[in-house]
Coordinates of N, CA and C in Angstrom, one line a residue:
X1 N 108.3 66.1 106.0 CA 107.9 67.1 105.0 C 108.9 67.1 103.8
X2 N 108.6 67.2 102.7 CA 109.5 67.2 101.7 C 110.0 69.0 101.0
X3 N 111.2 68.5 101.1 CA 111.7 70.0 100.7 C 111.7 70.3 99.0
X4 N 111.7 71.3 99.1 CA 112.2 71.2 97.2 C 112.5 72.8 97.1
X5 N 113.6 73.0 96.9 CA 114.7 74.1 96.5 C 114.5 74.6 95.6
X6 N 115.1 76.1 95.8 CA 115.0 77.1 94.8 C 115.4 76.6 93.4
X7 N 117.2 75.9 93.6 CA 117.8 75.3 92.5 C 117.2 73.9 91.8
X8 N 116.1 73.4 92.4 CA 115.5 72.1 92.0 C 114.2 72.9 91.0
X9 N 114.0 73.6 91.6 CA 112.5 74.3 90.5 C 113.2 75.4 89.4
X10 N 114.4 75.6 89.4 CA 115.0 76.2 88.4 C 115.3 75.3 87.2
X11 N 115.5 74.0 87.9 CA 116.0 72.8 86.9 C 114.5 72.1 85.9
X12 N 113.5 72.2 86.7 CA 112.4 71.9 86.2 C 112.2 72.3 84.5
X13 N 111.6 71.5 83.8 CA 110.4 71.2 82.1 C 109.9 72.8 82.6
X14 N 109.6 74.0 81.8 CA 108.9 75.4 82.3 C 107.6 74.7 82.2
X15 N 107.0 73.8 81.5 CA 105.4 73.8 81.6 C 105.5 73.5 83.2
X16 N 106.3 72.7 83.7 CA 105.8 71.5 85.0 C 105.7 73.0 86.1
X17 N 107.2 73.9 85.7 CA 107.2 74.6 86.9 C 106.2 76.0 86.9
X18 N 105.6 76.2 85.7 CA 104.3 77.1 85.7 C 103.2 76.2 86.3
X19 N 103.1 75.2 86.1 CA 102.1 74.4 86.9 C 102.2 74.4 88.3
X20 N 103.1 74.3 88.6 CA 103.7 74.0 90.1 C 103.5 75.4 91.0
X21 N 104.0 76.6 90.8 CA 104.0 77.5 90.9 C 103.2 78.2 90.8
X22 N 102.0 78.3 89.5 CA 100.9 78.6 89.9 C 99.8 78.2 90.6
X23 N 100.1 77.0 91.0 CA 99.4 76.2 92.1 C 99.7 76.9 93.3
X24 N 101.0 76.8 93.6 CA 101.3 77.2 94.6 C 100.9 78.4 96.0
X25 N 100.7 79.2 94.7 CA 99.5 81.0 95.2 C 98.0 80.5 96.1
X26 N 97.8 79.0 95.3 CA 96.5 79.2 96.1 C 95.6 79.3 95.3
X27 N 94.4 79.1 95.6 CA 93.2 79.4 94.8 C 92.9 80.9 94.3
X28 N 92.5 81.3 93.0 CA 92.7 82.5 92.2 C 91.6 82.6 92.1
X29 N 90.8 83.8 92.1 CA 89.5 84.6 91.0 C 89.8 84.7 90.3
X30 N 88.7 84.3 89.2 CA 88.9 84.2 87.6 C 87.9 84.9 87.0
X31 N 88.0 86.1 86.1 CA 86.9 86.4 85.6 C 87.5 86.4 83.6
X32 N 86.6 87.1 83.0 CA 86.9 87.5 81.9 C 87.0 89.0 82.1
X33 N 87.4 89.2 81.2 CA 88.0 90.7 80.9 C 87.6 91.5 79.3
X34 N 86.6 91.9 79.1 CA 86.3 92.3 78.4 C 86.7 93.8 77.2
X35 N 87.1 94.3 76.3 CA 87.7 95.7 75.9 C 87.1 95.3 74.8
X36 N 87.2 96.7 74.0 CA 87.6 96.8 73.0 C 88.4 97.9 72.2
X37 N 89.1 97.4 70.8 CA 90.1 98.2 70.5 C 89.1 99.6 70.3
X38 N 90.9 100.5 69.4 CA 90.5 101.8 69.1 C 90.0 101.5 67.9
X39 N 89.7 100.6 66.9 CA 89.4 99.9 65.6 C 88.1 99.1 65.7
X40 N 87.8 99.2 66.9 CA 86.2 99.0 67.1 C 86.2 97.1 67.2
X41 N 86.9 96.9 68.0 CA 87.1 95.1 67.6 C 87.0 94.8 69.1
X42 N 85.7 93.9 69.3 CA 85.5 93.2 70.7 C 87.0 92.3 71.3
X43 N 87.1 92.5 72.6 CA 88.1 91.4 73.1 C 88.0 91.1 74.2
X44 N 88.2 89.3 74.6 CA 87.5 89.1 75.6 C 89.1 87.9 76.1
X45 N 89.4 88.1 77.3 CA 90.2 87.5 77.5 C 90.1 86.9 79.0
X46 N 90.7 85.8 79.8 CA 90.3 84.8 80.9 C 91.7 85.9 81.8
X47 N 91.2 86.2 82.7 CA 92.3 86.1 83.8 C 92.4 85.5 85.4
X48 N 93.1 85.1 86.3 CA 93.0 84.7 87.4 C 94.5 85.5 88.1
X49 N 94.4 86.2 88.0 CA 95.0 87.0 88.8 C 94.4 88.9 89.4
X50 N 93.1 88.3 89.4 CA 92.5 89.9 89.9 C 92.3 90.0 91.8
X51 N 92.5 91.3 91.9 CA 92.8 91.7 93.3 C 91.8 92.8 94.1
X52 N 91.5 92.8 95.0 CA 90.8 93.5 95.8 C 91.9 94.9 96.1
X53 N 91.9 96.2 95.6 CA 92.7 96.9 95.9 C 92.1 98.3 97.2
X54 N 91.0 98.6 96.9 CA 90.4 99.2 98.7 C 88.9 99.5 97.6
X55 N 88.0 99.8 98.8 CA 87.0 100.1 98.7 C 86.4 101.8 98.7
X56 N 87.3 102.5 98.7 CA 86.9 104.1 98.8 C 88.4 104.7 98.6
X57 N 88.2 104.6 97.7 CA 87.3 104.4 96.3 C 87.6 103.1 95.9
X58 N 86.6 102.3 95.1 CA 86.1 101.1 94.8 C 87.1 101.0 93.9
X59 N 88.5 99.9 93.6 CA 89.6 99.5 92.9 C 89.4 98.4 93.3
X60 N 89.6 97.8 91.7 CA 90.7 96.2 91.2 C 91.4 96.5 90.7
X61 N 92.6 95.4 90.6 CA 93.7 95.5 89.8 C 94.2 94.3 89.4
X62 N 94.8 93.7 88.5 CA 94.7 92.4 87.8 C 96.5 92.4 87.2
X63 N 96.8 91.4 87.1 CA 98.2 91.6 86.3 C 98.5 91.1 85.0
X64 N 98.8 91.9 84.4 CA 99.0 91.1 82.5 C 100.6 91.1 82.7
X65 N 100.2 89.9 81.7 CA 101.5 89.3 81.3 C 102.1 90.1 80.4
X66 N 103.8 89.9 80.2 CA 104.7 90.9 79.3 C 103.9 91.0 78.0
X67 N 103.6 92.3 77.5 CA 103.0 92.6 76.0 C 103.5 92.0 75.1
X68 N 104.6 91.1 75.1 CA 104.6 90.1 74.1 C 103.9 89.1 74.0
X69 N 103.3 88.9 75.0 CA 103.0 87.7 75.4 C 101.2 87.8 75.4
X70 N 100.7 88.8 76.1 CA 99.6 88.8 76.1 C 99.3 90.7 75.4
X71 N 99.2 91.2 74.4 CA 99.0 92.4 74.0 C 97.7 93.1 74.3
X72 N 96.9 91.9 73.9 CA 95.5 92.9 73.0 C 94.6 93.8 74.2
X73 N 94.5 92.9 75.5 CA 93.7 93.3 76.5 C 94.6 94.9 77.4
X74 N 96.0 94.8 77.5 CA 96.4 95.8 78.1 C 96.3 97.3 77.1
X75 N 96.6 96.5 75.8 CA 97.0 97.9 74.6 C 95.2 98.2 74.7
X76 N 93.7 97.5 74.6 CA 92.7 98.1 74.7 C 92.8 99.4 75.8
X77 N 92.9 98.8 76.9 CA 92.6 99.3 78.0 C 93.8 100.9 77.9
X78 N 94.9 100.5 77.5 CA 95.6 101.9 77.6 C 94.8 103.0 76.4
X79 N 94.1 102.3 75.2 CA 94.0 103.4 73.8 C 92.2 104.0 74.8
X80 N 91.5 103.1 75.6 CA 90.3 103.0 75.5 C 89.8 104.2 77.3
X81 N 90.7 103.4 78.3 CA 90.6 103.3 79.5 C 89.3 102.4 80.2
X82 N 88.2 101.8 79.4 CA 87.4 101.0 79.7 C 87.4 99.8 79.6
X83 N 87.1 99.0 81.0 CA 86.8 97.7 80.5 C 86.3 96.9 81.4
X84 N 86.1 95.5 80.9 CA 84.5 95.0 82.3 C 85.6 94.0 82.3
X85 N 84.9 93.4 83.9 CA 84.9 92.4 84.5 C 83.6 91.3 84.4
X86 N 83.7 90.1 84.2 CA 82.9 89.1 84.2 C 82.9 87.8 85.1
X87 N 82.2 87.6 85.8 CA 82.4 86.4 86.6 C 81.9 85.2 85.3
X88 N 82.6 84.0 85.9 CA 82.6 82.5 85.2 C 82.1 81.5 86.1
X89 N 80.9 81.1 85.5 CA 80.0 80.3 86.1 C 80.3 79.0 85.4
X90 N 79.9 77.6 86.0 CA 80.2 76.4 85.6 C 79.7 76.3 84.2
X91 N 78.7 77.1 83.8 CA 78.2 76.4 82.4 C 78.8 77.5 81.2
X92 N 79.8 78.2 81.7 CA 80.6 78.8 80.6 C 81.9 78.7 80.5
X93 N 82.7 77.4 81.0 CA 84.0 77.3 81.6 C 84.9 77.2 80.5
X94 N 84.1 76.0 79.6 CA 85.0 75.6 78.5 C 85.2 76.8 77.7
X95 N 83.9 77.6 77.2 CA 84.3 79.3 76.4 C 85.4 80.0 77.7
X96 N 84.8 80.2 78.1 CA 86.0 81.2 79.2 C 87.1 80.9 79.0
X97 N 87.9 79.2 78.8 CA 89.4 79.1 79.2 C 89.3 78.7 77.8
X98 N 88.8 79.0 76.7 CA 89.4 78.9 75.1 C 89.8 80.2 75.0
X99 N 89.7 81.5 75.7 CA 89.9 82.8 75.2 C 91.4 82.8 75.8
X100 N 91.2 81.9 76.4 CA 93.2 82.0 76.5 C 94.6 81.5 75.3
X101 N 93.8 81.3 74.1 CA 94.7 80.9 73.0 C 94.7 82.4 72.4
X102 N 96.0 82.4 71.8 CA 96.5 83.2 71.5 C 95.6 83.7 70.0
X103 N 94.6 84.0 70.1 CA 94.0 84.9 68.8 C 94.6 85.8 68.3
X104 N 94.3 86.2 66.9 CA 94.9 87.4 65.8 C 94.1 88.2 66.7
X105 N 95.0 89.6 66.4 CA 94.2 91.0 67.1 C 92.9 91.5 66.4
X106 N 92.7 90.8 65.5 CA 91.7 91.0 64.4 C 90.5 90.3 64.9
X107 N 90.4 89.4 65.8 CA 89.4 88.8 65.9 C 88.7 88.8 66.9
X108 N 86.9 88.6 66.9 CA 86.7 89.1 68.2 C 86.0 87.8 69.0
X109 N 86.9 87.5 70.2 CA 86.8 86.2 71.1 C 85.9 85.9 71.3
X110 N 84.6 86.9 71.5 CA 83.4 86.6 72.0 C 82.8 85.6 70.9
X111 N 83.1 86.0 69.5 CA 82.3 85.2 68.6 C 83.5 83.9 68.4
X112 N 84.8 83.9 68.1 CA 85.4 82.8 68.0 C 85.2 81.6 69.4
X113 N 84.5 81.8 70.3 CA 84.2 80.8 71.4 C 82.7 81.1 71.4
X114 N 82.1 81.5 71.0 CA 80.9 80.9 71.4 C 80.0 82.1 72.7
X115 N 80.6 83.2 73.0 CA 79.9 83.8 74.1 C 79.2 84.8 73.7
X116 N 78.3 85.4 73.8 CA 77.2 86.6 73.8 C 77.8 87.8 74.4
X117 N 78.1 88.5 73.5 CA 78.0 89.8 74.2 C 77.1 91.3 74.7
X118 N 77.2 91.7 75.5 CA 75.9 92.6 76.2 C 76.5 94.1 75.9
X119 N 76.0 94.6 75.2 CA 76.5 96.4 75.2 C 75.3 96.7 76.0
X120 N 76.2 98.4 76.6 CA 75.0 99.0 77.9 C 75.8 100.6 76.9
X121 N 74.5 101.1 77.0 CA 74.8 102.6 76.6 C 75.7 103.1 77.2
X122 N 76.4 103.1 78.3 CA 77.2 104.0 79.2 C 78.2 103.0 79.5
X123 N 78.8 102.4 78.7 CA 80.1 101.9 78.9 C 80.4 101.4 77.3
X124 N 81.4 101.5 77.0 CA 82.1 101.8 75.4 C 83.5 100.0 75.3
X125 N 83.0 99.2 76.5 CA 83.4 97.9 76.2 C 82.5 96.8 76.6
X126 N 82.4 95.8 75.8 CA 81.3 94.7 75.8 C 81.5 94.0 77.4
X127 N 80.2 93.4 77.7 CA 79.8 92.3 78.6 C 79.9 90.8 78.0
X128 N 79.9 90.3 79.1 CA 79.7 88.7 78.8 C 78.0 88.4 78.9
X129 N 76.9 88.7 78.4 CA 75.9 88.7 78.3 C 75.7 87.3 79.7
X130 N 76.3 86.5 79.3 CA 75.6 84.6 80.6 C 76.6 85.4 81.7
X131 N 77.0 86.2 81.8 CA 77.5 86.2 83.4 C 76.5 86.9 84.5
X132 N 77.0 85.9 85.8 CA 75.6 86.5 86.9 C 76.7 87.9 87.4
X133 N 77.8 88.1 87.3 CA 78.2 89.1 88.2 C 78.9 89.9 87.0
X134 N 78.9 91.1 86.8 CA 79.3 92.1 85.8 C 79.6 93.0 86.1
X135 N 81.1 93.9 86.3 CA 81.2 95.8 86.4 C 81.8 96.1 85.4
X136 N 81.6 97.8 85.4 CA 82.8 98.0 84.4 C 83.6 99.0 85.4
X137 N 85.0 99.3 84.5 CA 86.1 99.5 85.4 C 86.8 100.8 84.3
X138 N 87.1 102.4 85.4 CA 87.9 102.6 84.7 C 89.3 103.0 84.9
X139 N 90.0 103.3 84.0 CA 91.9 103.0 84.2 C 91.9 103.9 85.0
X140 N 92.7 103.4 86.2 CA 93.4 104.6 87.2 C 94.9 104.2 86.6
X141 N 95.7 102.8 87.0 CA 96.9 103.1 86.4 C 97.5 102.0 86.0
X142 N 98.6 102.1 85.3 CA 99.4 100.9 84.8 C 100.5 100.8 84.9
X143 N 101.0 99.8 86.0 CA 102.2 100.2 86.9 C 103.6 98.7 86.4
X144 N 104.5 99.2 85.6 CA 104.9 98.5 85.2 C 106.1 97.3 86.1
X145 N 106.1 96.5 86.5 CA 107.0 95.3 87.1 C 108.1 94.7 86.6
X146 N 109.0 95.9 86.8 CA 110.2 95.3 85.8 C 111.0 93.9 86.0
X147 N 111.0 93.6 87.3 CA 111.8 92.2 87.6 C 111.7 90.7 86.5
X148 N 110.4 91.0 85.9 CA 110.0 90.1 85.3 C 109.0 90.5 83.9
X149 N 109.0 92.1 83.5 CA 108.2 92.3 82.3 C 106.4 92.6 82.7
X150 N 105.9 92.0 83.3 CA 104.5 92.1 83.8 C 103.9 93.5 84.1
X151 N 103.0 93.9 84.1 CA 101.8 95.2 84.6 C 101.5 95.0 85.3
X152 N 100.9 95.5 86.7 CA 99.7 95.9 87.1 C 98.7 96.7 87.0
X153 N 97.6 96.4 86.3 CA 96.8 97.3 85.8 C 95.7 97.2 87.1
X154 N 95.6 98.6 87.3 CA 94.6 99.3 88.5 C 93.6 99.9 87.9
X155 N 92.1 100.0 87.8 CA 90.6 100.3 88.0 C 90.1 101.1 88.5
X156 N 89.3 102.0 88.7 CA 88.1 102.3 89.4 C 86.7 101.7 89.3
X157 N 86.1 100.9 89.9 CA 84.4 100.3 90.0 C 83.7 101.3 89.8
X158 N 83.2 101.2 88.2 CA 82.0 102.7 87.4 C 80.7 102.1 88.1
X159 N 80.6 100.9 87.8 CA 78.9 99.4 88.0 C 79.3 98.4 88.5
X160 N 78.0 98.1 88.6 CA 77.9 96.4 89.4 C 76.7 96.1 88.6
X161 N 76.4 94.8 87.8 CA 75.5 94.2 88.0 C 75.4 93.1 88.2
X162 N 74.2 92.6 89.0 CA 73.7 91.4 89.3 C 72.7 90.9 88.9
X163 N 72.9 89.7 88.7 CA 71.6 88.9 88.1 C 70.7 88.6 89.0
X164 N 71.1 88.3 90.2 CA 70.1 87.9 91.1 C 70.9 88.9 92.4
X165 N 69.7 89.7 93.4 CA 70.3 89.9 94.3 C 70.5 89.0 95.8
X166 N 71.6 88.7 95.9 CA 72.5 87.8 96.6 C 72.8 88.5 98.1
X167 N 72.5 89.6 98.1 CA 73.2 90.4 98.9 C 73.3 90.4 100.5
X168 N 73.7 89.9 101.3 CA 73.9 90.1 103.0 C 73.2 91.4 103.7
X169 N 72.8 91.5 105.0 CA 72.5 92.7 105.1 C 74.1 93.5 105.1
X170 N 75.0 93.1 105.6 CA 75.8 93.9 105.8 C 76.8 94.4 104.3
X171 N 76.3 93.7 103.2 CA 76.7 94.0 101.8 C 77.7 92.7 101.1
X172 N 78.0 91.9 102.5 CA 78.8 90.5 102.1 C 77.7 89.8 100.6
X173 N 78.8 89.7 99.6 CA 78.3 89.1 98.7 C 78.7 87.5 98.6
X174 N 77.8 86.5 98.7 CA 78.0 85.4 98.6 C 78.2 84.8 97.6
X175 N 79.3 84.7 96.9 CA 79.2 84.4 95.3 C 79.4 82.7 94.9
X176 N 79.4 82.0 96.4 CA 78.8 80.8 95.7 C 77.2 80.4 95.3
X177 N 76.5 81.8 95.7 CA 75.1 81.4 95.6 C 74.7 81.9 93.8
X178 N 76.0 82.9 93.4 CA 76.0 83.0 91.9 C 76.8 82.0 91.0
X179 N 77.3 80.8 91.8 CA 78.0 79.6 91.2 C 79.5 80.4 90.5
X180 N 79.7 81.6 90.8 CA 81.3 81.9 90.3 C 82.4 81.1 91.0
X181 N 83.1 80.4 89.7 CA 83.9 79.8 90.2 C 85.5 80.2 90.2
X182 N 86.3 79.1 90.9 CA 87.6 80.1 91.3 C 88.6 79.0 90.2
X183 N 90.1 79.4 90.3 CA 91.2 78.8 89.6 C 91.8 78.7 90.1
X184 N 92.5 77.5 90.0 CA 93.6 76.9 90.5 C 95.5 76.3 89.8
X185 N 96.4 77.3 89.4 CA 96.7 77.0 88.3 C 96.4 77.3 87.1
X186 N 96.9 76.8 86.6 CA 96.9 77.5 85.0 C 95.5 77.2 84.3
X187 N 95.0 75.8 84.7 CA 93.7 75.2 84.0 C 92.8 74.5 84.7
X188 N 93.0 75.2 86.1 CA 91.9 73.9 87.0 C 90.9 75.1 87.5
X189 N 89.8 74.6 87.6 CA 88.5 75.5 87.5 C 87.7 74.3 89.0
X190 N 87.2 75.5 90.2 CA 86.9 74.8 91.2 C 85.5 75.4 91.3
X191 N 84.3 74.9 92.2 CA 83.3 75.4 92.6 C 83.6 75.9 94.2
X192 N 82.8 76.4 95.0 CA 83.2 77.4 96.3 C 82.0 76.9 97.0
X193 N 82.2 76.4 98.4 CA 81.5 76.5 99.2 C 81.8 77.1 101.0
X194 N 80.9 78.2 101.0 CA 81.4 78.9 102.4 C 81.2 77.9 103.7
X195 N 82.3 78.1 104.2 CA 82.6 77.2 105.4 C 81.9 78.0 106.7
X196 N 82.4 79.6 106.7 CA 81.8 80.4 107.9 C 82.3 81.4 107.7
X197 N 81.5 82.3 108.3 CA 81.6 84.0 108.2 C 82.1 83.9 109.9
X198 N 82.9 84.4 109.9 CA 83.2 85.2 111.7 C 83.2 86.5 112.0
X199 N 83.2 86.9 113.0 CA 83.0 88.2 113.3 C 84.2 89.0 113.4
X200 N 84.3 90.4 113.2 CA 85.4 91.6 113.4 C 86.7 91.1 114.5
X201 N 88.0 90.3 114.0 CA 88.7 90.1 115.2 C 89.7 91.3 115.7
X202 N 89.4 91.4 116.8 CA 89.9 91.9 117.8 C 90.3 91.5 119.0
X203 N 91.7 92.6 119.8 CA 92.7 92.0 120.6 C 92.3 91.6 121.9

């Protein structure tokens, strides 16, 4: 088995060891992230770090990078408290991972890449109109990570929609049957196939 040390990945090129390292985690959910400012400007941004946080009450939570780094989507979300979630299906991959370039705050992603956006009367931030899987989310809280500059921004689940219902009896959603795909790393985009559902383990 080959080892490789804390002081060997400290020595590392930073692209090689953001590669490495974001590999490392494992396969990631990717959705888009949808807001808009307090100036009325659509924003649409790619993430792979969103989290299952409990179900009663229905919470995600996702992590942005230091506000230098990544601004527009966390400052929406604090001036607004609204914003959606989008699943990324294979025929929108290449728009999905262009909204990861650093755009002017002035601009709005959806039209600089090419995606459709869906307004719904009861939510005050845009959809990805081609997505099969869509909620919107509102701010419970924003928990700052000082070791390293980063948020955790935490949700409440307002909606769900679906394009097709997919649904299990027992409410298991199968989201390879909505082709959402997962991330791997910084730029690698995978399709999902379920191996097996098992039953409640116990001792």
């Amino acid at each position: 088995m080959i080892e490789i040390n804390k002081s060997t990945i400290a020595s590392w090129d930073r692209f090689y060891r953001a590669n490495f390292i974001n590999s490392l985690s494992g396969f990631k959910s990717v959705s888009l992230i949808g807001t808009k400012s307090k100036d009325g400007i659509p924003n649409l941004a790619i993430f792979s770090n969103i989290v299952h946080l409990g179900a009663d009450p229905a919470m995600i939570g996702f992590i942005n990078r230091p506000k230098a780094a990544a601004p527009d989507t966390i400052r929406n979300i604090e001036d607004t408290s609204i914003y959606t979630m989008n699943h990324i299906h294979p025929g929108m991959i290449q728009q999905a991972h262009q909204t990861s370039a650093k755009y002017d705050a002035s601009v709005n992603e959806f039209e600089a890449v090419g995606l459709d956006m869906l307004w719904r009367h009861d939510c005050a931030a845009p959809f990805v109109k081609d997505s099969y899987i869509q909620y919107q989310l509102s701010l419970s809280d924003i928990i700052p990570i000082p070791s390293n500059g980063t948020f955790l921004v935490t949700g409440y689940i307002e909606s769900v929609y679906l394009k097709e219902d997919y649904r299990e009896p027992d409410g298991f959603l199968p989201l390879d049957q909505y082709q959402s795909v997962t991330s791997l790393g910084i730029d690698g985009y995978y399709q999902t196939e379920k191996i097996v559902r098992l039953p409640y383990a116990r001792p």
